[in-house]
CSV table of C-alpha atoms in Angstrom, one decimal:
chain,number,residue,atom,x,y,z
E,81,MET,CA,0.0,0.0,0.0
E,82,LYS,CA,1.3,3.4,-0.9
E,83,PHE,CA,2.2,5.6,2.1
E,84,ALA,CA,-0.1,8.3,0.9
E,85,GLN,CA,-3.1,5.9,1.3
E,86,GLU,CA,-1.7,4.6,4.6
E,87,PHE,CA,-1.3,8.1,5.9
E,88,ARG,CA,-4.8,9.1,4.9
E,89,LYS,CA,-6.3,6.0,6.5
E,90,SER,CA,-4.4,6.4,9.7
E,91,LEU,CA,-5.8,9.9,10.1
E,92,GLN,CA,-9.3,8.6,9.7
E,93,ARG,CA,-8.9,5.4,11.7
E,94,GLU,CA,-7.4,6.9,14.9
E,95,GLY,CA,-10.4,9.2,15.5
E,96,PHE,CA,-8.3,12.4,15.8
E,97,PRO,CA,-10.2,15.6,16.3
E,98,GLN,CA,-11.1,17.3,13.0
E,99,ARG,CA,-8.9,20.3,13.8
E,100,TRP,CA,-6.0,18.0,14.1
E,101,VAL,CA,-6.7,16.3,10.8
E,102,GLU,CA,-7.0,19.7,9.1
E,103,SER,CA,-3.5,20.5,10.5
E,104,ALA,CA,-1.9,17.3,9.3
E,105,ILE,CA,1.0,17.4,6.8
E,106,PRO,CA,-0.5,17.6,3.3
E,107,TYR,CA,1.5,14.6,2.1
E,108,GLY,CA,-0.3,14.2,-1.2
E,109,GLN,CA,0.1,17.9,-2.1
E,110,LEU,CA,3.8,17.8,-1.3
E,111,LYS,CA,4.3,14.7,-3.4
E,112,LYS,CA,2.7,16.5,-6.4
E,113,CYS,CA,5.0,19.4,-5.7
E,114,ILE,CA,8.0,17.2,-5.8
E,115,LYS,CA,6.9,16.0,-9.3
E,116,LYS,CA,6.8,19.6,-10.4
E,117,VAL,CA,10.3,20.2,-9.0
E,118,THR,CA,11.5,17.2,-11.0
E,119,ASN,CA,9.9,18.4,-14.2
E,120,GLU,CA,11.3,21.9,-13.5
E,121,LEU,CA,14.8,20.4,-13.3
E,122,LYS,CA,14.3,18.4,-16.4
E,123,GLU,CA,13.2,21.5,-18.3
E,124,LEU,CA,16.5,23.1,-17.2
E,125,GLY,CA,18.4,20.1,-18.6
E,126,LEU,CA,19.1,18.8,-15.1
E,127,ASP,CA,18.4,15.1,-15.3
E,128,ARG,CA,19.8,12.5,-12.9
E,129,GLU,CA,23.0,12.0,-15.0
E,130,VAL,CA,23.8,15.7,-15.1
E,131,LEU,CA,23.1,16.2,-11.3
E,132,ALA,CA,25.2,13.2,-10.4
E,133,GLN,CA,28.2,14.6,-12.4
E,134,LEU,CA,27.9,18.1,-11.0
E,135,ALA,CA,27.6,16.7,-7.5
E,136,SER,CA,30.7,14.5,-8.1
E,137,SER,CA,32.7,17.5,-9.2
E,138,GLN,CA,31.9,19.3,-6.0
E,139,LYS,CA,32.6,16.6,-3.4
E,140,ASP,CA,35.8,18.2,-2.1
E,141,SER,CA,34.8,21.8,-2.4
E,142,SER,CA,33.6,23.7,0.7
E,143,ASP,CA,33.4,27.4,-0.5
E,144,SER,CA,32.9,29.5,-3.6
E,145,SER,CA,36.6,29.9,-4.2
E,146,SER,CA,37.2,26.2,-4.3
E,147,ALA,CA,34.2,25.8,-6.6
E,148,LEU,CA,35.7,28.3,-8.9
E,149,SER,CA,39.1,26.7,-8.9
E,150,GLY,CA,37.7,23.6,-10.7
E,151,ASP,CA,36.3,23.5,-14.2
E,152,VAL,CA,32.7,23.1,-13.3
E,153,GLY,CA,30.5,22.8,-10.2
E,154,PHE,CA,27.3,23.8,-8.5
E,155,ARG,CA,25.9,25.0,-5.2
E,156,TYR,CA,22.4,24.4,-3.8
E,157,ASN,CA,21.4,27.0,-1.2
E,158,LEU,CA,18.4,27.7,1.0
E,159,ASN,CA,18.3,31.5,1.7
E,160,GLU,CA,15.8,33.5,3.7
E,161,ASP,CA,13.2,35.1,1.5
E,162,THR,CA,13.9,38.8,1.5
E,163,THR,CA,10.2,39.6,1.2
E,164,ASP,CA,9.0,37.1,3.9
E,165,SER,CA,11.4,35.9,6.6
E,166,ARG,CA,9.1,32.9,7.3
E,167,HIS,CA,10.0,31.4,4.0
E,168,VAL,CA,13.1,30.2,2.3
E,169,ARG,CA,14.3,30.8,-1.3
E,170,PRO,CA,16.2,27.9,-2.8
E,171,SER,CA,18.6,28.6,-5.6
E,172,LEU,CA,21.0,26.7,-7.7
E,173,THR,CA,24.4,28.3,-8.5
E,174,VAL,CA,26.3,26.8,-11.3
E,175,PHE,CA,30.0,27.6,-12.2
E,176,VAL,CA,30.7,27.0,-15.9
E,177,HIS,CA,34.2,27.1,-17.4
E,178,LEU,CA,33.8,28.5,-20.9
E,179,SER,CA,36.0,29.1,-23.8
E,180,GLU,CA,34.3,31.1,-26.6
E,181,GLY,CA,30.9,29.9,-25.2
E,182,VAL,CA,31.9,26.3,-25.0
E,183,ALA,CA,32.2,24.3,-21.8
E,184,VAL,CA,35.8,23.1,-21.8
E,185,ASP,CA,36.0,20.5,-19.1
E,186,ALA,CA,37.3,17.3,-20.8
E,187,TYR,CA,35.4,15.1,-18.3
E,188,LEU,CA,31.9,16.4,-19.1
E,189,THR,CA,29.4,14.0,-20.5
E,190,PRO,CA,27.5,15.3,-23.5
E,191,ALA,CA,24.3,15.8,-21.4
E,192,THR,CA,26.1,17.9,-18.8
E,193,ARG,CA,27.9,19.9,-21.5
E,194,ARG,CA,24.6,20.7,-23.2
E,195,PHE,CA,23.1,21.8,-19.9
E,196,LEU,CA,26.0,24.1,-19.0
E,197,GLU,CA,26.1,25.7,-22.4
E,198,LYS,CA,22.4,26.2,-22.4
E,199,ILE,CA,22.2,28.1,-19.1
E,200,ALA,CA,25.4,30.0,-20.0
E,201,SER,CA,23.8,31.2,-23.2
E,202,LYS,CA,20.5,32.2,-21.6
E,203,ALA,CA,22.1,34.2,-18.8
E,204,SER,CA,23.5,37.6,-19.5
E,205,PRO,CA,26.9,38.0,-17.8
E,206,ASP,CA,27.8,41.4,-16.4
E,207,ARG,CA,31.6,41.7,-16.9
E,208,GLY,CA,31.6,44.7,-14.5
E,209,SER,CA,30.4,42.7,-11.5
E,210,SER,CA,32.0,40.3,-9.3
E,211,PRO,CA,30.7,36.8,-8.5
E,212,ASP,CA,29.8,37.8,-5.0
E,213,SER,CA,27.7,40.7,-6.2
E,214,SER,CA,25.4,38.7,-8.5
E,215,ARG,CA,21.9,38.3,-7.4
E,216,PRO,CA,19.3,35.7,-8.6
E,217,GLY,CA,16.4,36.7,-10.6
E,218,THR,CA,12.9,35.1,-10.5
E,219,GLY,CA,10.8,33.1,-12.8
E,220,SER,CA,12.8,31.1,-15.3
E,221,PRO,CA,16.5,30.3,-16.1
E,222,SER,CA,16.5,33.0,-18.7
E,223,THR,CA,16.4,35.6,-15.9
E,224,ALA,CA,19.1,34.0,-13.9
E,225,ALA,CA,21.9,36.2,-12.7
E,226,SER,CA,25.4,35.6,-13.8
E,227,SER,CA,28.9,36.9,-13.6
E,228,CYS,CA,32.3,36.1,-15.1
E,229,VAL,CA,35.8,35.8,-13.8
E,230,PRO,CA,38.9,35.4,-16.0
E,231,ALA,CA,40.2,31.9,-15.7
E,232,GLU,CA,43.7,33.3,-15.5
E,233,SER,CA,42.8,34.8,-12.1
E,234,LEU,CA,41.9,31.5,-10.6
E,235,PRO,CA,44.2,28.9,-9.1
E,236,SER,CA,45.6,26.7,-11.8
E,237,PRO,CA,43.6,23.5,-12.2
E,238,GLY,CA,46.8,21.6,-13.0
E,239,PRO,CA,48.9,20.9,-16.1
E,240,GLY,CA,47.3,19.0,-18.9
E,241,SER,CA,43.8,19.8,-17.9
E,242,ALA,CA,41.2,21.1,-20.4
E,243,ALA,CA,41.2,24.5,-18.7
E,244,GLU,CA,45.0,24.9,-19.1
E,245,LEU,CA,44.8,24.0,-22.7
E,246,ALA,CA,41.9,26.3,-23.5
E,247,ARG,CA,43.1,29.6,-22.1
E,248,PRO,CA,42.1,32.4,-22.3
E,249,SER,CA,38.7,31.4,-20.9
E,250,LEU,CA,36.1,32.5,-18.3
E,251,VAL,CA,34.4,30.9,-15.4
E,252,GLN,CA,30.8,32.0,-15.5
E,253,ARG,CA,28.6,31.9,-12.4
E,254,VAL,CA,24.9,31.4,-13.1
E,255,GLU,CA,22.2,31.5,-10.4
E,256,VAL,CA,19.1,29.6,-11.4
E,257,PRO,CA,16.0,30.2,-9.3
E,258,LEU,CA,14.0,27.1,-8.5
E,259,VAL,CA,10.3,28.1,-8.5
E,260,PHE,CA,8.7,24.8,-7.5
E,261,ASP,CA,11.4,23.9,-5.1
E,262,GLY,CA,10.6,27.2,-3.3
E,263,GLU,CA,6.9,26.2,-3.4
E,264,PHE,CA,7.7,22.9,-1.8
E,265,PHE,CA,9.6,24.4,1.1
E,266,ASN,CA,7.0,27.1,1.7
E,267,ILE,CA,4.2,24.5,1.9
E,268,LEU,CA,6.3,22.3,4.2
E,269,GLN,CA,7.4,25.2,6.4
E,270,THR,CA,3.9,26.6,6.8
E,271,ASP,CA,2.4,23.2,7.7
E,272,VAL,CA,5.1,22.3,10.2
E,273,SER,CA,4.6,25.7,11.8
E,274,ASN,CA,0.9,25.1,12.0
E,275,LEU,CA,1.6,21.7,13.6
E,276,ASP,CA,3.9,23.3,16.2
E,277,THR,CA,1.1,25.9,17.0
E,278,LEU,CA,-1.4,23.1,17.4
E,279,GLN,CA,0.9,21.1,19.7
E,280,GLY,CA,1.5,24.2,21.8
E,281,GLU,CA,-2.2,24.8,22.2
E,282,GLU,CA,-2.9,21.2,23.1
E,283,GLN,CA,0.0,21.2,25.6
E,284,LYS,CA,-1.4,24.3,27.4
E,285,ARG,CA,-4.9,22.8,27.5
E,286,LEU,CA,-3.6,19.5,29.0
E,287,GLN,CA,-1.5,21.4,31.5
E,288,GLU,CA,-4.6,23.3,32.7
E,289,GLU,CA,-6.5,20.0,33.0
E,290,VAL,CA,-3.8,18.4,35.1
E,291,ARG,CA,-3.8,21.4,37.4
E,292,ASN,CA,-7.6,21.3,37.7
E,293,LEU,CA,-7.5,17.6,38.4
E,294,GLY,CA,-4.8,18.1,41.0
E,295,ARG,CA,-6.9,20.7,42.8
E,296,GLU,CA,-9.9,18.5,42.7
E,297,VAL,CA,-8.1,15.4,44.1
E,298,THR,CA,-6.6,17.6,46.9
E,299,LYS,CA,-10.1,18.9,47.8
E,300,ILE,CA,-11.7,15.4,47.7
E,301,THR,CA,-9.0,13.8,49.9
E,302,ALA,CA,-8.7,16.6,52.4
E,303,PRO,CA,-8.4,14.9,55.9
E,304,SER,CA,-10.9,17.4,57.3
E,305,LYS,CA,-13.6,15.9,55.1
E,306,GLY,CA,-13.8,12.7,57.2
E,307,ARG,CA,-12.9,9.1,57.2
E,308,LYS,CA,-13.9,8.4,53.6
E,309,SER,CA,-11.7,11.1,52.3
E,310,ARG,CA,-8.7,9.8,54.3
E,311,ARG,CA,-9.3,6.3,52.9
E,312,ASP,CA,-9.5,7.7,49.4
E,313,LEU,CA,-6.2,9.6,50.0
E,314,GLU,CA,-4.5,6.3,50.6
E,315,LYS,CA,-5.9,4.8,47.4
E,316,TRP,CA,-4.8,7.9,45.4
E,317,ARG,CA,-1.3,7.5,46.7
E,318,GLU,CA,-1.4,3.9,45.5
E,319,ILE,CA,-2.7,4.9,42.1
E,320,PHE,CA,0.1,7.4,41.6
E,321,GLU,CA,2.7,5.0,42.8
E,322,LEU,CA,1.5,2.5,40.2
E,323,TYR,CA,1.4,5.2,37.5
E,324,LEU,CA,5.0,6.1,38.3
E,325,ASP,CA,6.0,2.5,38.1
E,326,ALA,CA,4.3,2.1,34.7
E,327,ARG,CA,6.5,4.9,33.2
E,328,VAL,CA,3.8,5.3,30.6
E,329,PHE,CA,5.3,8.0,28.4
E,330,PHE,CA,8.9,8.2,29.6
E,331,SER,CA,11.2,5.7,31.2
E,332,THR,CA,13.9,6.7,33.7
E,333,ARG,CA,15.4,3.2,33.9
E,334,GLU,CA,18.9,2.7,32.6
E,335,SER,CA,17.8,-0.3,30.4
E,336,ASP,CA,15.2,1.7,28.4
E,337,HIS,CA,15.7,5.3,29.3
E,338,GLY,CA,13.9,7.9,27.2
E,339,PRO,CA,10.5,8.7,25.7
E,340,ARG,CA,8.2,5.9,24.7
E,341,THR,CA,6.7,5.3,21.3
E,342,SER,CA,2.9,5.4,21.1
E,343,ALA,CA,2.9,1.5,20.9
E,344,GLN,CA,5.1,1.3,24.0
E,345,ALA,CA,3.0,3.9,25.8
E,346,LEU,CA,-0.1,2.0,25.0
E,347,GLU,CA,1.3,-1.2,26.5
E,348,GLN,CA,2.4,0.6,29.7
E,349,LEU,CA,-1.0,2.3,30.1
E,350,LYS,CA,-2.7,-1.1,29.8
E,351,TRP,CA,-0.3,-2.5,32.4
E,352,PHE,CA,-1.3,0.4,34.8
E,353,GLN,CA,-5.0,-0.1,34.3
E,354,ASP,CA,-4.6,-3.9,34.8
E,355,GLN,CA,-2.8,-3.3,38.1
E,356,VAL,CA,-5.6,-0.9,39.3
E,357,LEU,CA,-8.2,-3.6,38.4
E,358,GLN,CA,-6.3,-6.5,40.0
E,359,ARG,CA,-5.9,-4.6,43.2
E,360,ASN,CA,-9.6,-3.5,43.3
E,361,ILE,CA,-8.5,0.1,43.8
E,362,LEU,CA,-11.6,1.5,42.1
E,363,GLN,CA,-13.9,-0.6,44.2
E,364,ASP,CA,-12.1,0.7,47.3
E,365,LEU,CA,-12.6,4.3,46.4
E,366,ARG,CA,-15.4,5.4,48.8
E,367,LEU,CA,-16.4,8.7,47.2
E,368,GLU,CA,-18.1,9.0,43.8
E,369,ALA,CA,-16.1,12.2,43.2
E,370,SER,CA,-12.9,10.1,43.5
E,371,ARG,CA,-14.1,7.6,40.9
E,372,GLN,CA,-15.0,10.4,38.5
E,373,ALA,CA,-11.6,12.0,39.0
E,374,PHE,CA,-9.9,8.7,38.2
E,375,SER,CA,-12.0,8.5,35.0
E,376,ARG,CA,-10.8,12.0,34.0
E,377,PHE,CA,-7.2,10.9,34.8
E,378,LEU,CA,-7.5,8.0,32.4
E,379,ASN,CA,-9.1,10.2,29.7
E,380,MET,CA,-6.2,12.7,30.0
E,381,ASN,CA,-3.8,9.8,29.4
E,382,ALA,CA,-5.8,8.7,26.4
E,383,VAL,CA,-5.6,12.2,24.9
E,384,LEU,CA,-1.8,12.2,25.5
E,385,LEU,CA,-1.5,8.9,23.8
E,386,GLN,CA,-3.6,10.1,20.8
E,387,ASN,CA,-1.4,13.2,20.6
E,388,LEU,CA,1.7,11.1,20.5
E,389,LYS,CA,0.3,9.0,17.7
E,390,PHE,CA,-0.6,12.1,15.7
E,391,GLN,CA,2.9,13.4,16.1
E,392,GLU,CA,4.4,10.1,15.0
E,393,ILE,CA,2.2,9.9,11.9
E,394,ASN,CA,3.1,13.4,10.8
E,395,SER,CA,6.8,13.0,11.6
E,396,LYS,CA,6.9,9.8,9.5
E,397,ALA,CA,5.2,11.8,6.7
E,398,VAL,CA,7.8,14.5,6.8
E,399,THR,CA,10.6,11.9,6.8
E,400,LYS,CA,9.1,10.1,3.8
E,401,ILE,CA,8.8,13.4,1.9
E,402,LEU,CA,12.4,14.5,2.6
E,403,LYS,CA,14.0,11.2,2.0
E,404,SER,CA,12.2,9.9,-1.0
E,405,PRO,CA,13.4,12.5,-3.5
E,406,SER,CA,17.0,12.3,-2.3
E,407,ARG,CA,17.1,8.7,-3.7
E,408,ALA,CA,16.3,10.0,-7.1
E,409,ASN,CA,19.2,12.5,-7.6
E,410,PRO,CA,21.9,14.4,-5.6
E,411,LEU,CA,20.0,17.7,-5.4
E,412,PRO,CA,18.4,18.0,-2.0
E,413,PHE,CA,14.6,17.5,-2.0
E,414,ALA,CA,14.4,17.7,-5.8
């Protein structure tokens, strides 16, 4: 079964509140957006073969100068959108070593050579600007910003290389805006932010419920209320001791220290409830208010468990989205 179907069925099957479902990661929409990104790259001439060769040429480079010192390379950057700080603007910067408009790296495949010459011809280099001063345009590769640096001013790529034989030549830097890649990240950022907001609201609500329940139990079990209250106080102490032993959502033991998964938390919660039943604690509660408070306590744990499941489902969706495209080509999330 495809994950998109599994994800959709999980949201329906678990009985999450409607507002939670509406805030879930739009997995299907993001998958469609990834297809748009792939098509966008293909239209640029960036198929898997070209990307693989460009990525291979950049394995050992860590900054712009090292990129320029080779014959060809590329940089994939995620920059903050100047018009909206909540969003990012992805861009692809390609460094092309040209001699009379022809890519001169002897190791280029025909497909990569065609791509480099295509974007170099579409971009309009400004010989009066430096590589660092070029800024990306928007829309299509034809509006990409570019700049040129004489190859003679760069560190020598080594004797016998194509660049050495082809002098004089230029290294042209071309920044290609990635429209649909930007759309992908904007959708993902917005929805992850909405999920964070939802989780914050749910956390505040549960914290308030815990405080209210604590005040209620304190009031119910006040010694001044009589013998029944004192008896129920002993039972509540037993309940909380069992709950701490259950370590429902987090374990402090050395053997399994850390947060529980929803499946583990469910097992621990069942263990806690079984212990309460086996010890007849509910039957021993003398006050109806105590029994109602215990029911509220279980309901809070059920909501916490449901919340944990919801987080896991969405986290898995994000992981699937971010990992699946990286298997297709070396450009992140493309």
